[in-house]
Coordinates of C-alpha atoms and ligand atoms in Angstrom, one line a residue:
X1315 CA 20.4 -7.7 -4.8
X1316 CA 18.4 -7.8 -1.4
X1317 CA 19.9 -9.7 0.9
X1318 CA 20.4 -8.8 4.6
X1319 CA 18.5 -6.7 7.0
X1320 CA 20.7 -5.0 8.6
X1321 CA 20.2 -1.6 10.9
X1322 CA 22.3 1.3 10.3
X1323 CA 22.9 4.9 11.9
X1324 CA 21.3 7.5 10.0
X1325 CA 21.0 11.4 10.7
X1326 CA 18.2 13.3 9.1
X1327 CA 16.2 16.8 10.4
X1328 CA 19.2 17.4 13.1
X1329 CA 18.6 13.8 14.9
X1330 CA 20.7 10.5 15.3
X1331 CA 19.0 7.1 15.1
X1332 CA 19.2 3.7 14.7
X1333 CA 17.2 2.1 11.8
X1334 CA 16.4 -1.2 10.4
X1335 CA 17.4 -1.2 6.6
X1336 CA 18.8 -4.0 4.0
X1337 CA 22.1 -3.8 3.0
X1338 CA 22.6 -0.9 5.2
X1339 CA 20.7 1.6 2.6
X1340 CA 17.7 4.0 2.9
X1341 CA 15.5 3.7 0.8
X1342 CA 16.6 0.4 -0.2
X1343 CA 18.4 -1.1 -3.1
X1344 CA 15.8 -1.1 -6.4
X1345 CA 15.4 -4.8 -7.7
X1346 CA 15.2 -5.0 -11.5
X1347 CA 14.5 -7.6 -13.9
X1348 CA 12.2 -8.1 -17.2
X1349 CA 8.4 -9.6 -17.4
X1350 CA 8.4 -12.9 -17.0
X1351 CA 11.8 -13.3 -15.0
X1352 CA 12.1 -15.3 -12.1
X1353 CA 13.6 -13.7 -9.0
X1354 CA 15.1 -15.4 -6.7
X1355 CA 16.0 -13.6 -3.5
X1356 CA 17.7 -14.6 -0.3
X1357 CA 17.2 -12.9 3.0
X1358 CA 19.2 -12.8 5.9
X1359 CA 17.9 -11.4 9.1
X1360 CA 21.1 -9.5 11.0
X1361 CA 19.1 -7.6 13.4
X1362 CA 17.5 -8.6 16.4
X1363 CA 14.2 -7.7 15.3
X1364 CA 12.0 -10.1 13.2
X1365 CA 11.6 -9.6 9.5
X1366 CA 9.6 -10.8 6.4
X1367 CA 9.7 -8.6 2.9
X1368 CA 6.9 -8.9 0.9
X1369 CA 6.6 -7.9 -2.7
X1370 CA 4.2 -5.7 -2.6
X1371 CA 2.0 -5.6 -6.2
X1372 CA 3.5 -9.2 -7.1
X1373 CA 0.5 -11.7 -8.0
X1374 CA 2.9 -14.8 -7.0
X1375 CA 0.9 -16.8 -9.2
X1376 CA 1.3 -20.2 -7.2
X1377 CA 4.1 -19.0 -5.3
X1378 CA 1.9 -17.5 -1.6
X1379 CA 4.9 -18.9 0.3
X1380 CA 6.9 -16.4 -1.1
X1381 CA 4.1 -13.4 -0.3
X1382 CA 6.0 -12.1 2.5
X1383 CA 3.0 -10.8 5.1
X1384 CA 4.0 -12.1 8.8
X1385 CA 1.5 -14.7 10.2
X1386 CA -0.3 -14.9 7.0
X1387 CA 1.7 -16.7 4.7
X1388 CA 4.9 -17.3 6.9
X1389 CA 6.4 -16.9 10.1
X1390 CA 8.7 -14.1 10.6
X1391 CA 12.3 -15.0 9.4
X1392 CA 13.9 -14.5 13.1
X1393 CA 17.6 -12.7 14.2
X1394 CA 20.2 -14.6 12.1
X1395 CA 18.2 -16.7 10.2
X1396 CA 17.7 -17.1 6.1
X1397 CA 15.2 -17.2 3.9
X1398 CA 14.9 -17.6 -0.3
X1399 CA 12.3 -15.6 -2.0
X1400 CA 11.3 -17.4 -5.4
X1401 CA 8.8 -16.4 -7.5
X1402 CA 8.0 -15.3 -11.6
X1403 CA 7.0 -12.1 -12.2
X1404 CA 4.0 -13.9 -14.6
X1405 CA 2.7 -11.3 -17.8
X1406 CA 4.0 -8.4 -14.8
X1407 CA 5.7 -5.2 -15.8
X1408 CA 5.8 -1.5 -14.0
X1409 CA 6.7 -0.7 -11.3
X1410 CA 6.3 -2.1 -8.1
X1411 CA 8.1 -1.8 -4.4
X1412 CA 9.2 -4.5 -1.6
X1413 CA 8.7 -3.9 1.3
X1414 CA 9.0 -5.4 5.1
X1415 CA 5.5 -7.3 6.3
X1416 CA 5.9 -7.5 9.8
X1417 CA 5.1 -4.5 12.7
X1418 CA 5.9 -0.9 11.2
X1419 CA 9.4 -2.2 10.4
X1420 CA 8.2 -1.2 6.3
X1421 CA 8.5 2.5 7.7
X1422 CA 12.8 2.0 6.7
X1423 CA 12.9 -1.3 5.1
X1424 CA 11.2 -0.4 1.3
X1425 CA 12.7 -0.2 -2.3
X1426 CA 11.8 0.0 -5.6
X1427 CA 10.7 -3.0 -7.9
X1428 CA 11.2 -2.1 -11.7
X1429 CA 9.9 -4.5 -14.4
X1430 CA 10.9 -4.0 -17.8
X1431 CA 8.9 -5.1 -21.0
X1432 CA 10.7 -8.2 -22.5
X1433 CA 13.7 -7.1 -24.6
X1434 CA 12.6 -5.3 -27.4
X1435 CA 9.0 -4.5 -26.8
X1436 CA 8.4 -0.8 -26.4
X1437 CA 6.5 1.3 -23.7
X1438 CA 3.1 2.0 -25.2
X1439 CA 4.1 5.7 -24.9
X1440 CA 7.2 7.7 -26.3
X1441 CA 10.6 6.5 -25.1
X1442 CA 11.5 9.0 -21.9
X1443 CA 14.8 10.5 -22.3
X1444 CA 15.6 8.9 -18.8
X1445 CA 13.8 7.1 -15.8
X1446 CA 13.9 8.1 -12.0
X1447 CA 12.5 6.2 -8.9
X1448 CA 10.7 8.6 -6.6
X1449 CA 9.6 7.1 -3.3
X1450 CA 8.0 8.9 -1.3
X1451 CA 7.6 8.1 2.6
X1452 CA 7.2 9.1 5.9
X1453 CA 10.0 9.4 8.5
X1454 CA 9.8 8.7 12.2
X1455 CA 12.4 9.7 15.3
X1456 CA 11.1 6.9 17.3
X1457 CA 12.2 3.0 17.0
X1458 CA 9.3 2.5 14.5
X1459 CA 8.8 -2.0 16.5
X1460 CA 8.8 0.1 19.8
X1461 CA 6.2 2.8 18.7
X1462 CA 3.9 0.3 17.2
X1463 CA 3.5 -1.3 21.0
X1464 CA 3.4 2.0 22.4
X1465 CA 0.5 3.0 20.1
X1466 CA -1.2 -0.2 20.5
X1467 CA -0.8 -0.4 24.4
X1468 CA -2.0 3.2 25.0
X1469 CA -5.3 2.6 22.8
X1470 CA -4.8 5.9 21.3
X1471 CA -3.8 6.9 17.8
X1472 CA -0.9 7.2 16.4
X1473 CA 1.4 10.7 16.5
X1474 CA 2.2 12.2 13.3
X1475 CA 5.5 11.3 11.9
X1476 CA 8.5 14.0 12.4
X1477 CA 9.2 14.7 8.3
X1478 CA 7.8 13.4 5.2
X1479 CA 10.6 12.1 2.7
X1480 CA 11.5 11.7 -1.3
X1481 CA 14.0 8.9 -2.0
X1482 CA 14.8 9.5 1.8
X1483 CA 15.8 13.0 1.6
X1484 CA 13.1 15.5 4.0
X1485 CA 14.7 18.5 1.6
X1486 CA 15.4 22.2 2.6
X1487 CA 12.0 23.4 4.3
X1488 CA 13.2 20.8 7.7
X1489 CA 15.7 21.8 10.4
X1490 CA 19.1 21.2 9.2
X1491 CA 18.2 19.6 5.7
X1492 CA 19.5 22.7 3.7
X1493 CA 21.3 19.6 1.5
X1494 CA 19.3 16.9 2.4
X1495 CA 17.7 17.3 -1.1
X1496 CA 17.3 14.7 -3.6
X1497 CA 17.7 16.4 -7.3
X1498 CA 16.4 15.6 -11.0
X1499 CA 19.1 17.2 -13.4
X1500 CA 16.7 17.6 -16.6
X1501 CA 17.8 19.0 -19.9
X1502 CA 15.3 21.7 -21.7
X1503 CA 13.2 19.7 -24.1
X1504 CA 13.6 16.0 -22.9
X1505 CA 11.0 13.9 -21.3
X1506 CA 11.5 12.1 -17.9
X1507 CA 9.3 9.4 -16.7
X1508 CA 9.1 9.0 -12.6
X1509 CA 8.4 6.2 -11.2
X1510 CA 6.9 7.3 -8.3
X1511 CA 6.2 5.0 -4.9
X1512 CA 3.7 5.6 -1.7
X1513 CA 6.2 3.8 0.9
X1514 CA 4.7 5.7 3.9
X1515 CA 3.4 4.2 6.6
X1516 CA 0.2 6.3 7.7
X1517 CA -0.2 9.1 5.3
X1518 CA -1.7 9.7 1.8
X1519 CA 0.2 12.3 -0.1
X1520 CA -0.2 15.0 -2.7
X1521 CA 2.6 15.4 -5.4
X1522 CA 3.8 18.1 -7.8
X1523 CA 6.2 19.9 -9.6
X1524 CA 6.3 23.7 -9.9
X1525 CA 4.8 24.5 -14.4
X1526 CA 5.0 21.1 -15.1
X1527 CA 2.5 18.6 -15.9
X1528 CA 2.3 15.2 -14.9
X1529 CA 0.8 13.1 -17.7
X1530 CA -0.3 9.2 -15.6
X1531 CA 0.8 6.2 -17.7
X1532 CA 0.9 3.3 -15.8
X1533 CA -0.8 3.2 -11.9
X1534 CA 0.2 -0.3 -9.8
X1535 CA 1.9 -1.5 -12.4
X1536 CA -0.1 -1.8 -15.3
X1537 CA -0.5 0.8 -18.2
X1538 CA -3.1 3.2 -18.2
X1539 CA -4.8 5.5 -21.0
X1540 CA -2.5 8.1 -20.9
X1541 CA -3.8 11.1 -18.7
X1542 CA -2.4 14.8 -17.5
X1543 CA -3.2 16.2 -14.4
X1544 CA -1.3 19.8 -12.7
X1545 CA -1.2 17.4 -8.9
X1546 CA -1.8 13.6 -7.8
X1547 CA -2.6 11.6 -4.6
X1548 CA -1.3 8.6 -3.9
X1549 CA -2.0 6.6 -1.4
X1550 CA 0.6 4.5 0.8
X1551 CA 1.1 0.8 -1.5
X1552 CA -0.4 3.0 -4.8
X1553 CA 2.6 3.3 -7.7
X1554 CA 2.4 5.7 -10.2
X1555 CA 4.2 6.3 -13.6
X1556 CA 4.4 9.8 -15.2
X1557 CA 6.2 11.2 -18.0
X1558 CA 7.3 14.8 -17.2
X1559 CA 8.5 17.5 -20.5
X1560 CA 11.0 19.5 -19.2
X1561 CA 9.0 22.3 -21.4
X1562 CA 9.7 25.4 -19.2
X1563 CA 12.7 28.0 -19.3
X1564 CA 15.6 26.9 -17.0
X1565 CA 15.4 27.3 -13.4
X1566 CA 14.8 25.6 -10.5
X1567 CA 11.6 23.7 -10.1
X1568 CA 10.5 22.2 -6.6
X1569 CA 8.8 18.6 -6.9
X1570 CA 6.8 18.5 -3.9
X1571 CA 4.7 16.2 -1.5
X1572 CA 1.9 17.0 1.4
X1573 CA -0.5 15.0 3.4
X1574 CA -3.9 14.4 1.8
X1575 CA -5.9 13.6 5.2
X1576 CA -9.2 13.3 4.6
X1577 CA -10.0 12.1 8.5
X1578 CA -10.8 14.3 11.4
X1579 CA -9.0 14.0 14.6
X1580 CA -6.1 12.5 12.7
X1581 CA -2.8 14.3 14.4
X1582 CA -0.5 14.4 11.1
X1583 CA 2.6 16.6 9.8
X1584 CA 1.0 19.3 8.2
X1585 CA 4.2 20.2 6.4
X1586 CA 5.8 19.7 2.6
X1587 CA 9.1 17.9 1.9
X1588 CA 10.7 19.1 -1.5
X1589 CA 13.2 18.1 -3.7
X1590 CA 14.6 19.7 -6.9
X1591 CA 13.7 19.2 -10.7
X1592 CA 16.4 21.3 -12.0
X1593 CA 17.5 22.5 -15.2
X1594 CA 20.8 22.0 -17.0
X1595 CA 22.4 25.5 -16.7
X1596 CA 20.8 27.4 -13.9
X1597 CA 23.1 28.8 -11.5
X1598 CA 23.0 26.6 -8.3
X1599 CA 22.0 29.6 -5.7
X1600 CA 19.3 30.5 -7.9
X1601 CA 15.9 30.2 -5.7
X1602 CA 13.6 27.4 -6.3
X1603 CA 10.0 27.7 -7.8
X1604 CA 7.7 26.4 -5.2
X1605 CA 5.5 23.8 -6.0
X1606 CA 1.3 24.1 -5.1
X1607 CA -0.1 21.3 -3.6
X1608 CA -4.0 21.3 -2.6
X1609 CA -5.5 21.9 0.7
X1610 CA -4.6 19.1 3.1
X1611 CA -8.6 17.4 3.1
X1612 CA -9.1 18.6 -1.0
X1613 CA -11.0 15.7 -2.2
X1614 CA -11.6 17.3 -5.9
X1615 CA -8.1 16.8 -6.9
X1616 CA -8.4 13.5 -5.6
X1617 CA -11.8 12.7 -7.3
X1618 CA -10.6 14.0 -10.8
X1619 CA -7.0 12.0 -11.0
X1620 CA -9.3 9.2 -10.2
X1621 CA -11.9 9.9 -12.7
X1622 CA -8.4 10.1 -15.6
X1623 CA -7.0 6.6 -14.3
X1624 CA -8.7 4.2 -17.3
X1625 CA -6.6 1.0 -18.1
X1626 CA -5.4 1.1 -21.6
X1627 CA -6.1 -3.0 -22.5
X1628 CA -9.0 -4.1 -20.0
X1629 CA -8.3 -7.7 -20.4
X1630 CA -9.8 -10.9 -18.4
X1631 CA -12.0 -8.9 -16.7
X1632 CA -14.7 -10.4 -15.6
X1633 CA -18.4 -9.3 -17.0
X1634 CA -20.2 -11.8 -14.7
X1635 CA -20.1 -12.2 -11.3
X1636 CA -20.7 -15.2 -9.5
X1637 CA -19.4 -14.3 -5.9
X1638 CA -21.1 -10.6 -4.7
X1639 CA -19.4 -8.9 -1.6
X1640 CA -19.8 -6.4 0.4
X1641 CA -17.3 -5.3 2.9
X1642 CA -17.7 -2.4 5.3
X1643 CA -14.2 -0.6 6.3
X1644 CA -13.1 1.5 9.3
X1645 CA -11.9 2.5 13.0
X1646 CA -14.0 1.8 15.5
X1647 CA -14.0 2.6 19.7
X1648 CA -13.6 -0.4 21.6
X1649 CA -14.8 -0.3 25.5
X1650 CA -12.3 0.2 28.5
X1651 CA -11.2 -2.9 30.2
X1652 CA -8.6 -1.7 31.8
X1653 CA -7.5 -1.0 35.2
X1654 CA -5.6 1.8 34.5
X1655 CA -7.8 3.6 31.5
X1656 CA -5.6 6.8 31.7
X1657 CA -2.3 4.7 29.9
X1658 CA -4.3 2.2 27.7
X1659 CA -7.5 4.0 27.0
X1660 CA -6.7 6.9 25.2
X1661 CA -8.8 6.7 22.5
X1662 CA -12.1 8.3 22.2
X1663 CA -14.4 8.5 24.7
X1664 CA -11.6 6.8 26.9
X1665 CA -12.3 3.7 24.5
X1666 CA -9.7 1.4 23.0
X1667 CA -8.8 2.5 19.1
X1668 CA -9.6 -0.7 17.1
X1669 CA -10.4 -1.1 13.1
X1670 CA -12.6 -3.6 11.5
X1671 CA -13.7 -5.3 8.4
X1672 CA -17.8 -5.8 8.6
X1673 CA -17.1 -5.0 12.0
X1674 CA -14.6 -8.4 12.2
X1675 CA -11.5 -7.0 14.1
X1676 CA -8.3 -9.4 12.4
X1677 CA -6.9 -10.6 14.8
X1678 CA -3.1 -12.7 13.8
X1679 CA -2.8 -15.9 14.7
X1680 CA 0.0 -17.4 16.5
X1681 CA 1.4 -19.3 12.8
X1682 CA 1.2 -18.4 9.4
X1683 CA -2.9 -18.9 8.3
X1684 CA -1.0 -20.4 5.2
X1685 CA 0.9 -23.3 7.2
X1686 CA -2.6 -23.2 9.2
X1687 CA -4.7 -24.2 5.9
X1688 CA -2.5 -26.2 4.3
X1689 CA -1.8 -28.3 7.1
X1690 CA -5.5 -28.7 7.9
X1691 CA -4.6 -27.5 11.2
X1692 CA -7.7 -26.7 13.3
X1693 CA -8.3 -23.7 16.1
X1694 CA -6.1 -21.4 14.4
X1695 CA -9.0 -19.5 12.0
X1696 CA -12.7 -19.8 11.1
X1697 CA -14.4 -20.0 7.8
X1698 CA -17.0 -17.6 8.6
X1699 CA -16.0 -14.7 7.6
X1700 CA -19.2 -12.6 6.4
X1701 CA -20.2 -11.4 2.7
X1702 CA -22.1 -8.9 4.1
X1703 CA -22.5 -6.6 7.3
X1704 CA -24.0 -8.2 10.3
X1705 CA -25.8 -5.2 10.5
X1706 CA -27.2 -3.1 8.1
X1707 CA -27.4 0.4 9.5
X1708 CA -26.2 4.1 7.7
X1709 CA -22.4 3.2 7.3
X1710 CA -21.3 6.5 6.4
X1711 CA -23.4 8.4 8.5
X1712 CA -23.7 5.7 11.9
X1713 CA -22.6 3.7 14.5
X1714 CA -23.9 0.3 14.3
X1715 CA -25.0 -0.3 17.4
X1716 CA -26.6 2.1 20.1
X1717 CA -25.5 5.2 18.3
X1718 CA -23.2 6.9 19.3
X1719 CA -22.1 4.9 22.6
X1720 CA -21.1 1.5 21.3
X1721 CA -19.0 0.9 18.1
X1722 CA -17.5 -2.4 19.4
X1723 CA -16.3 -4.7 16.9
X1724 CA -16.2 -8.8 17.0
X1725 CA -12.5 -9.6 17.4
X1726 CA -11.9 -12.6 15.5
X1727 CA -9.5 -14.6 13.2
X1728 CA -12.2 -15.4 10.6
X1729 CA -11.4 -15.9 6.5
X1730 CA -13.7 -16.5 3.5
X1731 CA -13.3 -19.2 1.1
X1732 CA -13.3 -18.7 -2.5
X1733 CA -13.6 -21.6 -4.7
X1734 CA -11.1 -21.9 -7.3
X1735 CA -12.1 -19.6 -10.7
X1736 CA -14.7 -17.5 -8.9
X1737 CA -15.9 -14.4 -10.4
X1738 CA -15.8 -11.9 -7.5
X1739 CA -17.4 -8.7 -7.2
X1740 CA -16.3 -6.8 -3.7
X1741 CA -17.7 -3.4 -2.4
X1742 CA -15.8 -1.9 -0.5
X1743 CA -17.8 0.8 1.7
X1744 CA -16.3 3.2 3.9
X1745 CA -18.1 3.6 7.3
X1746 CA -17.7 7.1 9.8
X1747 CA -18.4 4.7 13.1
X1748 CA -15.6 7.6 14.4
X1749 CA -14.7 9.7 11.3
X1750 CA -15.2 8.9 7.6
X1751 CA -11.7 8.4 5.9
X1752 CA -10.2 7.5 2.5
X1753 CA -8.8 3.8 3.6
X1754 CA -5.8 2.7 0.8
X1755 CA -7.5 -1.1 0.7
X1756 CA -4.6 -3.5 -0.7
X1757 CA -5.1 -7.1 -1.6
X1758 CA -2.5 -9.7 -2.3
X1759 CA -2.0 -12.1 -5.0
X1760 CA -4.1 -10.1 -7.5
X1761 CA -4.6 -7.5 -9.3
X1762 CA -8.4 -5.8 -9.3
X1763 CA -10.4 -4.0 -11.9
X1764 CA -12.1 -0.7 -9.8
X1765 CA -15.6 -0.8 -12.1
X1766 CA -16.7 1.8 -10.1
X1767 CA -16.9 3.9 -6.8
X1768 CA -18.7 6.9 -5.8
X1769 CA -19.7 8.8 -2.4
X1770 CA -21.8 8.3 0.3
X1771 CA -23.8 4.2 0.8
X1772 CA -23.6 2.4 -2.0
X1773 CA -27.0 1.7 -3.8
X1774 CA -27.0 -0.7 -6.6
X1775 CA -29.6 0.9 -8.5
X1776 CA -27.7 4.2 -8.5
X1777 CA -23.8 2.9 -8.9
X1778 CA -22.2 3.9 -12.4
X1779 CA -20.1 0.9 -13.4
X1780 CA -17.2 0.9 -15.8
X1781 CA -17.1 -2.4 -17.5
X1782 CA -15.4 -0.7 -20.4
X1783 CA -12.2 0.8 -19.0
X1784 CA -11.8 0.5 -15.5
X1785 CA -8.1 0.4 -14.0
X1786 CA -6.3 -2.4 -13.0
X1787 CA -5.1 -1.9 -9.6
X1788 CA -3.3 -3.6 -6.5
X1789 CA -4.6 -0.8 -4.2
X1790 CA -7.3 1.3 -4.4
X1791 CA -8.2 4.5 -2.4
X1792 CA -11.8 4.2 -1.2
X1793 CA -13.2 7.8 -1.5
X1794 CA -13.6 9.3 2.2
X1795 CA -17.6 8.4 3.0
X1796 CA -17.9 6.6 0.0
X1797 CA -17.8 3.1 -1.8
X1798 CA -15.4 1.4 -4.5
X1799 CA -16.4 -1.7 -6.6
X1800 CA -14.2 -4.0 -7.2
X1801 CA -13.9 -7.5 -9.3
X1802 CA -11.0 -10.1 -9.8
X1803 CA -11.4 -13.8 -10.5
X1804 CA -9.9 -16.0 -8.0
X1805 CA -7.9 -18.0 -10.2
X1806 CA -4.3 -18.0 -7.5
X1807 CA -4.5 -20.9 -4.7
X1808 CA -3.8 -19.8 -1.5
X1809 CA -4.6 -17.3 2.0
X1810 CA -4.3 -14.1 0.5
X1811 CA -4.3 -10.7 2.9
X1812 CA -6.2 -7.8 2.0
X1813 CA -5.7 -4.7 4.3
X1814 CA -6.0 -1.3 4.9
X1815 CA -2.3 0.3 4.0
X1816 CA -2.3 3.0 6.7
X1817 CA -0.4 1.0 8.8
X1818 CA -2.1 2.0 12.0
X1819 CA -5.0 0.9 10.7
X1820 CA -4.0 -2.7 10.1
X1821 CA -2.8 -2.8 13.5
X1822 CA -5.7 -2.0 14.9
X1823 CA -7.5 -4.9 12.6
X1824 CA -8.7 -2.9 9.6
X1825 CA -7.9 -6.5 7.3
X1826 CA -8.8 -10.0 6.9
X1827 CA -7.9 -13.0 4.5
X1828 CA -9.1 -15.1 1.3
X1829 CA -8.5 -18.6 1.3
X1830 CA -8.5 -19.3 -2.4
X1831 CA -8.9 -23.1 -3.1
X1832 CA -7.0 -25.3 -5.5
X1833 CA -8.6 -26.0 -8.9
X1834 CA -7.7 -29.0 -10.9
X1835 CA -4.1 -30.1 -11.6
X1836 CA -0.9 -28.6 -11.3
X1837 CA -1.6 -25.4 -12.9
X1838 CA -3.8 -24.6 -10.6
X1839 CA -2.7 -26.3 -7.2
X1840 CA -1.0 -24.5 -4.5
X1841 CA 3.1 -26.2 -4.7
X1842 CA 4.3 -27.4 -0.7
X1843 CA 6.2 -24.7 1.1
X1844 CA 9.9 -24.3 0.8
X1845 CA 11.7 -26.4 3.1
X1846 CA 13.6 -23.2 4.5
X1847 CA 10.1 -21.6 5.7
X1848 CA 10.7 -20.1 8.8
X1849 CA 9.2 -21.7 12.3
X1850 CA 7.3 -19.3 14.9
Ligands
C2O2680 CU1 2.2 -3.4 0.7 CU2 0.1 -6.2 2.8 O1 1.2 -4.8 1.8

């Protein structure tokens, strides 16, 4: 079980570092337990860095102190102190990851979260012959606390990472990885289900395996009408379940991973990390099979895995909408205020990098917005967060203000309030204020049906919608200069982030928060916090 963060000495592509990890593994341990199991998990800070974990894809149904996102539902658990995870994994099965919710630390600290079906209730599809945890992520040389400053204080983006990685192993193509591989031993005829995890911090990724086909059963953790595609993308917080036939004469396969980047001027690791799907009986220095992957800004591919992903059982989604949103979402170029715009003014047009929802930057307060709320303290946030652009203006294809010399955004701590049982529709609409991008948006405490999404503004009158069908996701990739609809019903109490999950992005303020309100009763009233809840 998880219980202490811990950093550790790790080599990998011919370099020595230091990084932050629980129970001194990389990728960390994988939590399992059954639908409807309460987890109970104690964490306890040994580093000098501070530390939440958050667990990521969990609807913590009346359990937000337990959500894990620093200065949003808690206050960092500090250098050598403790703090108990509790929550019920309510009508929740799939699989899921933890991760840490606090600076980049989430680049190391990440692991796998597999829920089972209660005992004896079967996977809607054919048993798999064996199951495999396949996280993919991105690696970095640099203290990952220290970079994030670095990044932030220069006002430029951020570098690419130095290797991509699956289950923490860069694989032969990298400098001094010849057996830094990780390896599926598959027998002819079998079928293997992956469970495969976007833990990355900044990158979208392509995945496949050299003649085999990848048939999608379950995305975020909830199943899906079964559906084969040749490659995926999955975006950093996105999980993915595929069964895999081991259908092909023995040999060597690679299973392989690649950046989707869909945004221009976006430095990135144009590179492939690869591990092995091998057969039972090939001789060990036979050569691999390489594995395609698209082009690194192929949308199609993209487009048509998201065109398969249909939920098998739409249930309690809502046809009716009382609350309609409309969110715009991306970087924008904040003015020079420095005195010395060569170190901290590096982004465009010597302007400041910055990210914004309807041109809100998020800015963190100083205690968690959850202690905030429900301790009616006041001058920490503001209810006015808006349900619609302050400006209305060509999203994908302007600036807002004086194209093209002012893209400023309103820095702000500012939340909307959602009454308890609302029906919510959200657009999500993509804007190219500096380059149009697919943003991984990612809300907490729910899951969301995507009834639709399309390219270019969305227009009402022209929007297919998918009240049928429509996947039931935690995070969904917003099509690059495009739109996605999406609709939950506010039915969990509490300050709930939702966020861009290119990390960069939400440190630049590409997020803000739902306060949902109590209902009636206890069912459907927020509990008081643990009395362990760490102090800023
Ligand atoms: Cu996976 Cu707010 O995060």
């Amino acid at each position: 079980m998880i219980n202490k963060v811990q950093t550790m000495k790790i080599t990998k592509v011919c370099k020595t570092r230091e990084i932050v990890t629980i129970n001194g593994m990389y990728p960390g341990p994988t939590v399992h337990a059954q639908e409807d199991d309460r987890v109970i998990v104690k964490v306890t800070n040994e580093t000098p860095y501070n530390a939440t974990i958050h667990w990521h894809g969990v609807r913590q149904r009346l359990t937000c102190w337990s959500d894990g996102p620093a200065y949003l539902t808690q206050c960092p658990i500090q250098a050598g102190q403790t703090f108990t995870y509790e929550f019920t994994l309510v009508q929740q099965k799939g699989t899921l990851f933890w991760h840490a919710h606090v600076s980049w630390l989430r680049g190391t600290v990440h692991g796998a979260l597999v829920i089972y079906p209660k005992t004896g209730v079967p996977y809607p599809f054919p048993n798999p012959y064996e199951e495999h945890v396949v996280i993919l992520a991105d690696y970095w040389f640099k203290d990952l606390q220290k970079l994030e400053k670095r990044v932030l204080a220069s006002g430029g983006g951020a570098p690419a990472s130095d290797a991509y990685t699956i289950n923490g192993h860069p694989g032969p193509l990298y400098n001094c990885s010849k057996n830094d591989v990780f390896k599926i031993d598959v027998i002819p005829g079998k079928t293997y289900l992956l469970r495969i995890i976007n833990a990355a911090l900044n990158i979208e990724l392509f995945f496949s395996i050299a003649n085999h086909k990848l048939t999608i059963v379950e995305a975020d953790g909830e199943y899906t009408k079964p559906f084969t595609v040749e490659q995926l993308m999955i975006t950093p917080g996105q999980t993915m379940n595929v069964l895999v036939e081991a259908n092909q004469p023995i040999a060597k396969y690679n299973m392989a991973i690649g950046p989707y980047m869909s945004a221009q001027f976006v430095p990135f690791q144009n590179f492939s990390a690869v591990a092995h799907f091998q057969y039972s009986g090939v001789s060990l220095t036979s050569m691999a099979l390489p594995a395609p992957l698209p082009f690194f800004n192929d949308s199609l591919p993209v487009k048509n895995s998201m065109n398969g992903l249909r939920s098998l059982h739409a249930t309690n989604l809502p046809l009716e909408i009382d609350t309609d949103l409309f969110f715009t979402i991306g970087v924008n170029v904040e003015q020079c205020h420095s005195r010395t715009p060569n170190k901290s003014c590096q982004g465009p047009n010597g302007g400041v990098f910055k990210a914004s929802m309807n041109n809100v930057t998020f800015v963190r307060p100083s205690i968690s917005l959850l202690q905030a709320y429900y301790n009616r303290l006041h001058g920490y946030y503001t209810d006015d967060f808006p349900e619609v652009p302050l400006k209305t203006y060509d999203f994908v294809n302007g600036a807002p203000n004086n194209i093209p010399n002012n893209t400023q955004s309103l820095n702000g701590t500012r939340v909307s309030v959602l009454e308890y049982g609302a029906r919510v529709q959200l657009i999500l609409q993509d804007t190219g204020i500096v380059s149009t991008e697919n943003h991984p948006i990612h809300l907490h405490g729910y899951s969301f049906y995507v009834v639709g999404y399309g390219t270019g503004n969305f227009d009402p009158m022209t929007a297919e919608i998918n009240l049928v069908d429509p996947p039931y996701m935690n995070t969904i990739g917003v099509p690059v200069g495009g739109w996605a609809a999406i609709r939950f019903i506010a039915d969990n109490p509490g300050v709930w982030f939702i966020h861009c999950h290119l990390e960069v992005h939400t440190s630049w303020g590409l997020s803000m928060a739902f306060i949902v309100k109590n209902g009636e009763g206890p069912l459907e009233t927020l509990p008081h916090p643990p009395a362990d809840l760490p102090r800023c």
